[in-house]
XYZ file of C-alpha atoms in Angstrom:
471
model
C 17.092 -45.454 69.892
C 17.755 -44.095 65.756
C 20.437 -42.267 65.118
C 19.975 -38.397 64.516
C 21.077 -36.933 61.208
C 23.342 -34.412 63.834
C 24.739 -37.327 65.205
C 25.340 -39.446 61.932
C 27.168 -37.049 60.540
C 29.635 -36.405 63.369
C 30.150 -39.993 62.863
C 30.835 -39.655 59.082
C 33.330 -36.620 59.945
C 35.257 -38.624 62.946
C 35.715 -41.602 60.172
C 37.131 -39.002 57.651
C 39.460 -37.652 59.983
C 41.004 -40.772 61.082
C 40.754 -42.216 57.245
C 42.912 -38.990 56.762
C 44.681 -39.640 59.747
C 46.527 -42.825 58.298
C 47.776 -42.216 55.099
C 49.275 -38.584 56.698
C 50.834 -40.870 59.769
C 52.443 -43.081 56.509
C 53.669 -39.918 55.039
C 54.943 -38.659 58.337
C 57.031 -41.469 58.927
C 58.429 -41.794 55.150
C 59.566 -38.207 55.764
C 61.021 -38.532 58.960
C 63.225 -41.171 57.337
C 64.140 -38.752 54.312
C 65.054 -35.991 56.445
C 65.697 -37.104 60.241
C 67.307 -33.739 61.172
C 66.141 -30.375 61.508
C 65.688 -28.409 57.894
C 65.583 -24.664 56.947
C 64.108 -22.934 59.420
C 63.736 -25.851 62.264
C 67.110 -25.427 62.903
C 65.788 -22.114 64.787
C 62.758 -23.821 66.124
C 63.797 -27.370 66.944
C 66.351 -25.942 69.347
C 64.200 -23.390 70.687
C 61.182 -26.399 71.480
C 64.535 -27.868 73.184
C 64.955 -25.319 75.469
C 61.556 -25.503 76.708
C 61.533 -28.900 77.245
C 64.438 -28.160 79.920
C 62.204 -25.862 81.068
C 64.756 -22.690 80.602
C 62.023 -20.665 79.319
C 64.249 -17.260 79.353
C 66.047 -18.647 76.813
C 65.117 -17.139 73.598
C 66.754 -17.396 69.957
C 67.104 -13.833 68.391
C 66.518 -15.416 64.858
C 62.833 -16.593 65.844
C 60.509 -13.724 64.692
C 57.096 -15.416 65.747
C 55.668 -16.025 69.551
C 56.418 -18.867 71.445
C 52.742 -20.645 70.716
C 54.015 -24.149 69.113
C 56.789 -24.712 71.870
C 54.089 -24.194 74.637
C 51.799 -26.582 72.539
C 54.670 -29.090 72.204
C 55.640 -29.264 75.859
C 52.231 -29.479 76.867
C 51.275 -32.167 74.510
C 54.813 -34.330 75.456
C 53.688 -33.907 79.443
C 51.235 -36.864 79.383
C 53.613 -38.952 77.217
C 56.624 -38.274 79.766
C 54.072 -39.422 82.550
C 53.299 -42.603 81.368
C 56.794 -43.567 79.605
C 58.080 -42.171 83.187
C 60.467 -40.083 81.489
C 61.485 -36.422 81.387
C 59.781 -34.493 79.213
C 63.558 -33.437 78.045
C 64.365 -37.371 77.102
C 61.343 -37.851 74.728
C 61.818 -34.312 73.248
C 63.225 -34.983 70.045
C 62.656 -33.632 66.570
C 60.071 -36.553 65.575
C 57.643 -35.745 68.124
C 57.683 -32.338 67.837
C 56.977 -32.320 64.055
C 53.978 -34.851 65.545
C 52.686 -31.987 66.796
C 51.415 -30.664 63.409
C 50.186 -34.280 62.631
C 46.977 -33.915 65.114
C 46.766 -29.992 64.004
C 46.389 -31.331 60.673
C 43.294 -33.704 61.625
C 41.946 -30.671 63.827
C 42.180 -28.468 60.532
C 40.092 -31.370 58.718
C 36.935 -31.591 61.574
C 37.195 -27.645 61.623
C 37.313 -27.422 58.073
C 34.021 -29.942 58.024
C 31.770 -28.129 60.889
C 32.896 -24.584 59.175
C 31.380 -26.093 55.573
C 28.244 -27.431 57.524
C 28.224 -23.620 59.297
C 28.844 -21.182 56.509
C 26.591 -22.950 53.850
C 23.748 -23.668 55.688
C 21.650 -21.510 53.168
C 22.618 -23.994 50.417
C 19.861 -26.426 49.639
C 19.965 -29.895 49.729
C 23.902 -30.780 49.723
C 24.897 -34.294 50.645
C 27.307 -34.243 53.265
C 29.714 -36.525 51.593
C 30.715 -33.267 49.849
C 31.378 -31.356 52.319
C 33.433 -34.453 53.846
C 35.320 -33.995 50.404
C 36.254 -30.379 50.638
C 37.381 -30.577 53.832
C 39.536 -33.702 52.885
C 40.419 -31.258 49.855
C 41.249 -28.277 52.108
C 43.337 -30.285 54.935
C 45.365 -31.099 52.024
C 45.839 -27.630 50.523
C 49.383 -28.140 48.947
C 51.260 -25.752 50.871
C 49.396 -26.487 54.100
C 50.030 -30.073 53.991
C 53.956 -30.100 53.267
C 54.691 -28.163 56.703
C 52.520 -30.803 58.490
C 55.341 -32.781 58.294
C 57.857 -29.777 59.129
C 58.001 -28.601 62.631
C 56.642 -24.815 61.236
C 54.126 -22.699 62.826
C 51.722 -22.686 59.762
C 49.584 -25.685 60.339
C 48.748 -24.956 63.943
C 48.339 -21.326 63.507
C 45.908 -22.684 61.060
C 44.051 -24.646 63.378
C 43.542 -21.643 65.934
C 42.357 -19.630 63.471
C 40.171 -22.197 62.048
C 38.759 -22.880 65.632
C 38.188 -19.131 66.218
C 36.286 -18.813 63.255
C 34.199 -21.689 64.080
C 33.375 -20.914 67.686
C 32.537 -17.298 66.249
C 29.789 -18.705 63.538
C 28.538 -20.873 66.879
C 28.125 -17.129 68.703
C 30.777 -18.107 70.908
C 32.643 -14.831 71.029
C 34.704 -15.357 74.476
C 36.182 -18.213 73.374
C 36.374 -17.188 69.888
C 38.801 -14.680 70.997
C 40.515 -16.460 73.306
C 41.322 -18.920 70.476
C 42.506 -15.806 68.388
C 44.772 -15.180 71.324
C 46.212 -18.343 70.652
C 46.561 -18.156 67.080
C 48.403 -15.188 67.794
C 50.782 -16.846 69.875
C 51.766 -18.854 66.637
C 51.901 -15.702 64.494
C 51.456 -12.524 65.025
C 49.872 -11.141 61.883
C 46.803 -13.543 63.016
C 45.418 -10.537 64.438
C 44.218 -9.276 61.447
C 41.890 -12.564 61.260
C 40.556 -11.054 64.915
C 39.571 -7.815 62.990
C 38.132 -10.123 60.329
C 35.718 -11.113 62.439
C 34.700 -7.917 64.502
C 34.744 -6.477 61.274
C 31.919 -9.485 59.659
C 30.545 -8.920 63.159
C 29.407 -4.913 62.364
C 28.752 -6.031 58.526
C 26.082 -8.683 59.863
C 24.013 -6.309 62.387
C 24.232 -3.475 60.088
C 22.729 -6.077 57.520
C 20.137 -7.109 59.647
C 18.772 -3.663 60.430
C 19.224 -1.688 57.231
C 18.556 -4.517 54.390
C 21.754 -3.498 52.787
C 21.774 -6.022 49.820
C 18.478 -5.185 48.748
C 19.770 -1.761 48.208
C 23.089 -3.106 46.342
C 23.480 -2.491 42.700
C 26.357 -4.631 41.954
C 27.030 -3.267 38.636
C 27.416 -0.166 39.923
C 30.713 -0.916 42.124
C 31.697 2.661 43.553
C 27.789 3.534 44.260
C 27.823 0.458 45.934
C 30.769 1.047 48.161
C 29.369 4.056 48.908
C 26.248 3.033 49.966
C 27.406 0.184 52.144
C 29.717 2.998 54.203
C 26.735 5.075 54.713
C 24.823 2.613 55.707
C 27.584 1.470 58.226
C 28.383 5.033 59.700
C 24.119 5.270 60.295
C 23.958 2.281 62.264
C 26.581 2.429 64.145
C 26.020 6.460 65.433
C 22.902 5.515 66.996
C 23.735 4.425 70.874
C 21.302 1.638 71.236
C 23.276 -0.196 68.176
C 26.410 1.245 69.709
C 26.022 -0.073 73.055
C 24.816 -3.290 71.785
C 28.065 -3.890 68.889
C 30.462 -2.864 71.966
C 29.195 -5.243 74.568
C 29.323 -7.917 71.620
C 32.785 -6.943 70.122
C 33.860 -6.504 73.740
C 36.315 -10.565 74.178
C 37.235 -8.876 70.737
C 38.412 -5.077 71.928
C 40.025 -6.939 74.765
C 42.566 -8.856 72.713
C 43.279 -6.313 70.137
C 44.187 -3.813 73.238
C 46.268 -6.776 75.184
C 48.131 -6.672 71.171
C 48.173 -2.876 71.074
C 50.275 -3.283 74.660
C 52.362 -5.589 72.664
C 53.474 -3.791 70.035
C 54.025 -0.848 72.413
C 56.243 -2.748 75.212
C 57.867 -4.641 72.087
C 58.197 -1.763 70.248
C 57.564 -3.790 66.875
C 55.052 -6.677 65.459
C 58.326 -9.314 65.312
C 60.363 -10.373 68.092
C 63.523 -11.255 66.063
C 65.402 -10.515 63.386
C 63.474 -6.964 63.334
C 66.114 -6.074 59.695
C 64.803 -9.163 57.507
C 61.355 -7.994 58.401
C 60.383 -4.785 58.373
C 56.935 -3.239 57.015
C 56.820 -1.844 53.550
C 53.678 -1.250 51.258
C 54.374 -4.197 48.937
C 50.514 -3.727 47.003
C 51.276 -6.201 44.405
C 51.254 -8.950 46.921
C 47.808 -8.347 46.472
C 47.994 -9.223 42.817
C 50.347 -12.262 43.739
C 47.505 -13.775 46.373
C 44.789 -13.386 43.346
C 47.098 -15.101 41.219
C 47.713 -18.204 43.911
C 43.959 -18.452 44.877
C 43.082 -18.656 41.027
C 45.823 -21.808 40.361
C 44.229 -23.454 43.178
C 40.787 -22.637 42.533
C 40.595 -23.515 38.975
C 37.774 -25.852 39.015
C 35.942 -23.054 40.927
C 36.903 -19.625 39.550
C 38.028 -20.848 35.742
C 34.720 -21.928 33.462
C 33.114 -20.631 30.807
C 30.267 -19.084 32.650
C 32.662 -16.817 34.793
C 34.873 -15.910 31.909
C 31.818 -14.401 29.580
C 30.525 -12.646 32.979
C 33.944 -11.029 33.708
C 33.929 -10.254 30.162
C 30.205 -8.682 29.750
C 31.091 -6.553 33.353
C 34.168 -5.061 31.762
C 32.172 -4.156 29.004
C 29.780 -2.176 31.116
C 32.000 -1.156 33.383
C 34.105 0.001 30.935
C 35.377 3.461 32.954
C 35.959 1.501 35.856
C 37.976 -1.081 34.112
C 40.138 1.620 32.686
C 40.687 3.118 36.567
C 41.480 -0.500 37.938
C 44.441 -0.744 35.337
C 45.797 2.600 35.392
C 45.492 2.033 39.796
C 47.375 -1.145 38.784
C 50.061 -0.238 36.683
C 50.605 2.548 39.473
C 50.509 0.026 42.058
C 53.024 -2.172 40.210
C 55.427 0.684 38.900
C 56.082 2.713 42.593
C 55.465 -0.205 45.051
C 57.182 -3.598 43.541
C 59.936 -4.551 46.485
C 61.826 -8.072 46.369
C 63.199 -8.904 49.068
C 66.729 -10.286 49.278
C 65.901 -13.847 50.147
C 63.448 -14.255 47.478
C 66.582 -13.418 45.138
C 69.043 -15.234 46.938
C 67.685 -18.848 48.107
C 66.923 -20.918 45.193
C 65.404 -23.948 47.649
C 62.267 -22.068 47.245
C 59.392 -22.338 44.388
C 59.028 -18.498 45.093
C 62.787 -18.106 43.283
C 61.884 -19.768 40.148
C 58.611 -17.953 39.919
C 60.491 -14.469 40.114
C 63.575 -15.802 38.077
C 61.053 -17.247 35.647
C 57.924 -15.324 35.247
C 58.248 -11.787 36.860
C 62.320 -11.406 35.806
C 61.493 -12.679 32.235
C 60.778 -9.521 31.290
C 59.919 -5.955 32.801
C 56.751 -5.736 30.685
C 55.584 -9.223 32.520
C 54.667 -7.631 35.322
C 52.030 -5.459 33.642
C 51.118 -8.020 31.063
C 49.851 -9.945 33.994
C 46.952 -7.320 34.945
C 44.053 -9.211 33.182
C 44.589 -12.378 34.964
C 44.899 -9.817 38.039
C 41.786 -8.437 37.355
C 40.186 -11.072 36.271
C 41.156 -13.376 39.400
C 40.342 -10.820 41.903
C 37.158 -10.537 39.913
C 36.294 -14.238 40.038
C 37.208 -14.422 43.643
C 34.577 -12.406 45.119
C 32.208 -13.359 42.387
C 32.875 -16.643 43.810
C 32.257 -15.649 47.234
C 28.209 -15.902 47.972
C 27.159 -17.917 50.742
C 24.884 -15.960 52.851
C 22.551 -12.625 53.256
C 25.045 -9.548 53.252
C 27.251 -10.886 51.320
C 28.717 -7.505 50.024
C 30.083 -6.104 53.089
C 31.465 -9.375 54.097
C 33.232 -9.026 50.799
C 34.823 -5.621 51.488
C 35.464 -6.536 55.140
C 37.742 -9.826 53.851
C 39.414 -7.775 51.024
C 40.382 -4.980 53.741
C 41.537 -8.050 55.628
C 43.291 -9.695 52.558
C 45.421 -6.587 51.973
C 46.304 -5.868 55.681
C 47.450 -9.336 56.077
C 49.749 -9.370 52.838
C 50.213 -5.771 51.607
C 53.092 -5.213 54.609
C 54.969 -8.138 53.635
C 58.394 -7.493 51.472
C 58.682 -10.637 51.053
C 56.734 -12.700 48.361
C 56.218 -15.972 50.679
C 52.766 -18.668 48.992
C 52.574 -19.427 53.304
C 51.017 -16.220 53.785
C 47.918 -16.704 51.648
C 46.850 -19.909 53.248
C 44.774 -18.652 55.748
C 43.063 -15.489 53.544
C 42.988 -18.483 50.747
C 41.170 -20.970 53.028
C 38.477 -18.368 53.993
C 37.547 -17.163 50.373
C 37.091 -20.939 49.634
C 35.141 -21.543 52.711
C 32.415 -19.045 51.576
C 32.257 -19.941 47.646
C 29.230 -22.392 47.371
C 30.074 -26.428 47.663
C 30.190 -27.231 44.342
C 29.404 -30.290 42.280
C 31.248 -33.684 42.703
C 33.572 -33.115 39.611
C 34.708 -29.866 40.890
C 35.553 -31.236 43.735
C 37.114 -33.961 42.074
C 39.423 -32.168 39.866
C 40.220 -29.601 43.219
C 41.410 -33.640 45.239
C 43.439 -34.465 41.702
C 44.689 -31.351 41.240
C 46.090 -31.199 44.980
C 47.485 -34.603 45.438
C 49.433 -33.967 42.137
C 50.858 -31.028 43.727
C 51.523 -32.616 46.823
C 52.988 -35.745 45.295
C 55.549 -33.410 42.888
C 56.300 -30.926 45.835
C 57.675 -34.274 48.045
C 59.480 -35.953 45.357
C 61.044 -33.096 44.322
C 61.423 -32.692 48.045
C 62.966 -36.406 48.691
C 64.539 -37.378 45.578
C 65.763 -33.852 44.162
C 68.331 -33.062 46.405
C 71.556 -30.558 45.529
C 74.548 -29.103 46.811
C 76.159 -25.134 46.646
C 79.412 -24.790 45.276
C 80.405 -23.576 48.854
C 78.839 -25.783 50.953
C 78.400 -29.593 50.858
C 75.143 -29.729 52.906
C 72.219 -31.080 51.295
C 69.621 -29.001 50.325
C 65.824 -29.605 48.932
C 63.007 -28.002 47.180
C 60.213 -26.507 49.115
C 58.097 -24.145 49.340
């Protein structure tokens, strides 16, 4: 019997994970060695894994801000191990098989990663799927993604859950879909903005479908084109057949984000710990700070000569609306700048030297930077054109992009991953030397991040513990 095409390249994609697989296993094990105990902020969630492993699940450690997801994962995954070692789950519960955990979210991210490419781009023509086997390698190993596989953080598994909802989603899946966000939730909280991602690319699609929005688009013509997409929204939606039919298919959806609404309600916040290090503000130049991170990892993509004449030709004719964007953006920058007390005090993080360095330099930095601002956010969602309706996709995922950063005092690279991931999901594939330069341009960051990481190590003049770079 011949082997389908479907089939073959499952095949391809199981051989790419597990090629991944090994090298990450040799890196795993390397690091384990450099730092065998628990570092920064495993020391609150090593313990806490600990304490479910004894099964005294009403212990909780007030430090721990985020839901209770990876424990749960790590106990569950360590019960089949404890049955066949017949040992207690407690015995085999130490800090090198917990960080294992992130090792097979890591290989999950990768097949996700590689169905989601084969998913969103479908309207590309002829693409060899070797290069969508590439970007997914490329995206598993998204710098900051990759160094807290081999921490035991929440980031790579809330990843996975939120790469998994989105998939199930494309597949029309929507009751698992959500139950998946449920679960991504459980690693993070603020993954419920990725849940009103999708309900949100959920309206934009049907209203697509049945008014022809794009057609009716004029791109150059941003604020008419805002405009219309709104109107076109609020008409579809007021008629009760299209209603009844976006409620019953948003309904796994409305479920979850009530169950959060209880939450926040009975929790009386979005954190569960340390409620004073992380309170809400309206930090809008995080906004500027994501656009600025997507375009130093994009650079094959969103840097080239064609892009940088187009930006250039639409400020010319938009030459009003350029003026408003900068004047909204020195505003933004002048009234709503906060820095947040770690970022100033902990100099184990690349986020210090990028304040001390860049944004401390001088005060006039922070407004000299508006062009690349512009221009990144610019390229971004220039970038972003995958599939019919693109537009309100686009202003569903900024909405998205803002909630899911804007609240945030702190100036922390981990909280662009997933918004990061998405946009580069939905720009198109790309030719092999893009996708080339994206691999070398990655693995140099990786490699610097764990030597700096492993062979950089420093002491405070009050304490004599070691301490690393990270970021």
């Amino acid at each position: 019997m011949p082997i389908t095409k479907k089939k073959e390249s499952n095949v391809t994609g199981y051989l790419a994970s597990f090629c991944f697989f090994i090298p990450t296993l040799a890196v795993f094990l390397w690091f384990r060695n450099v730092q065998p105990t628990p570092y920064m902020d495993e020391i609150f969630h090593v313990p806490q894994a600990l304490n479910y492993c004894n099964g005294s699940y009403d212990k909780w450690d007030p430090m721990i801000t985020t839901l209770p997801g990876l424990y749960i994962v790590s106990v569950t995954l360590l019960r089949p191990l404890s049955y066949l070692t017949k040992m207690d789950v407690a015995d085999i519960c130490d800090i090198s098989l917990l960080r294992a955990t992130n090792i097979l979210f890591t290989v999950g991210n990768l097949w996700f990663l590689y169905r989601l490419q084969k998913r969103i781009n479908k309207y590309e023509r002829n693409i060899s799927n070797s290069r969508y086997i590439m970007t997914a390698v490329n995206l598993a190993s998204l710098p900051l993604l990759y160094f807290f596989t081999f921490l035991y953080y929440t980031d790579v598994g809330s990843t996975f859950f939120i790469l998994l909802m989105y998939l199930r989603y494309l597949e029309e899946r929507h009751v698992s879909s959500a139950i998946f966000g449920a679960c991504a939730i459980m690693f993070r909280q603020t993954n419920i903005v990725w849940v009103v991602f999708i309900a949100g690319i959920i309206v934009a699609r049907e209203v697509e479908k049945s008014t022809k929005l794009e057609s009716h688009i004029t791109h150059s013509f941003v604020l008419h084109s805002i405009t219309t997409a709104i109107k076109s929204v609020l008409t579809h939606i007021h008629k009760v057949p299209n209603f009844m039919f976006l409620f019953i298919l948003l309904s796994p959806y409305l479920i979850l984000l009530c169950g959060f609404a209880i939450f926040i309600y009975v929790n009386d916040g979005i954190v569960v710990g340390d409620r004073t290090s992380h309170q809400a503000v309206l930090n809008f130049p995080q906004i500027f700070y994501f656009f600025s991170f997507t375009l130093g990892l994009g650079v094959p993509f969103l840097i080239t000569p064609s892009k940088v004449i187009a930006f250039l030709k639409a400020c010319l004719r938009n030459l009003f609306i350029l003026a408003i964007l900068i004047a909204i953006s020195v505003a933004l920058i002048t009234n709503f700048t906060y820095v947040h007390t770690y970022l100033l005090a902990d100099n184990r993080h690349y986020t210090f030297y990028v304040w001390k360095n860049v944004f401390s330099r001088h005060e006039f930095v922070r407004f000299a930077l508006i062009p690349m601002y512009l221009y990144a956010g610019w390229s971004m969602f220039d970038s972003i054109d995958t599939e019919p309706g693109t537009y309100l996709f686009k202003i569903v995922f900024f909405i998205c992009i803002m909630a899911s950063t804007v609240p945030q005092k702190l100036m922390e690279f981990r909280y662009f991953i997933i918004p990061y991931l998405l946009a580069r999901l939905h720009m198109r594939t790309g030719s092999y030397v893009q996708i080339g330069a994206e691999f070398i341009l990655y693995q140099a960051i990786n490699v610097v991040t764990l030597y700096l990481f492993a062979y950089k190590p420093f002491t405070w003049p009050q304490s004599n513990d070691i301490q690393r770079f990270m970021w």
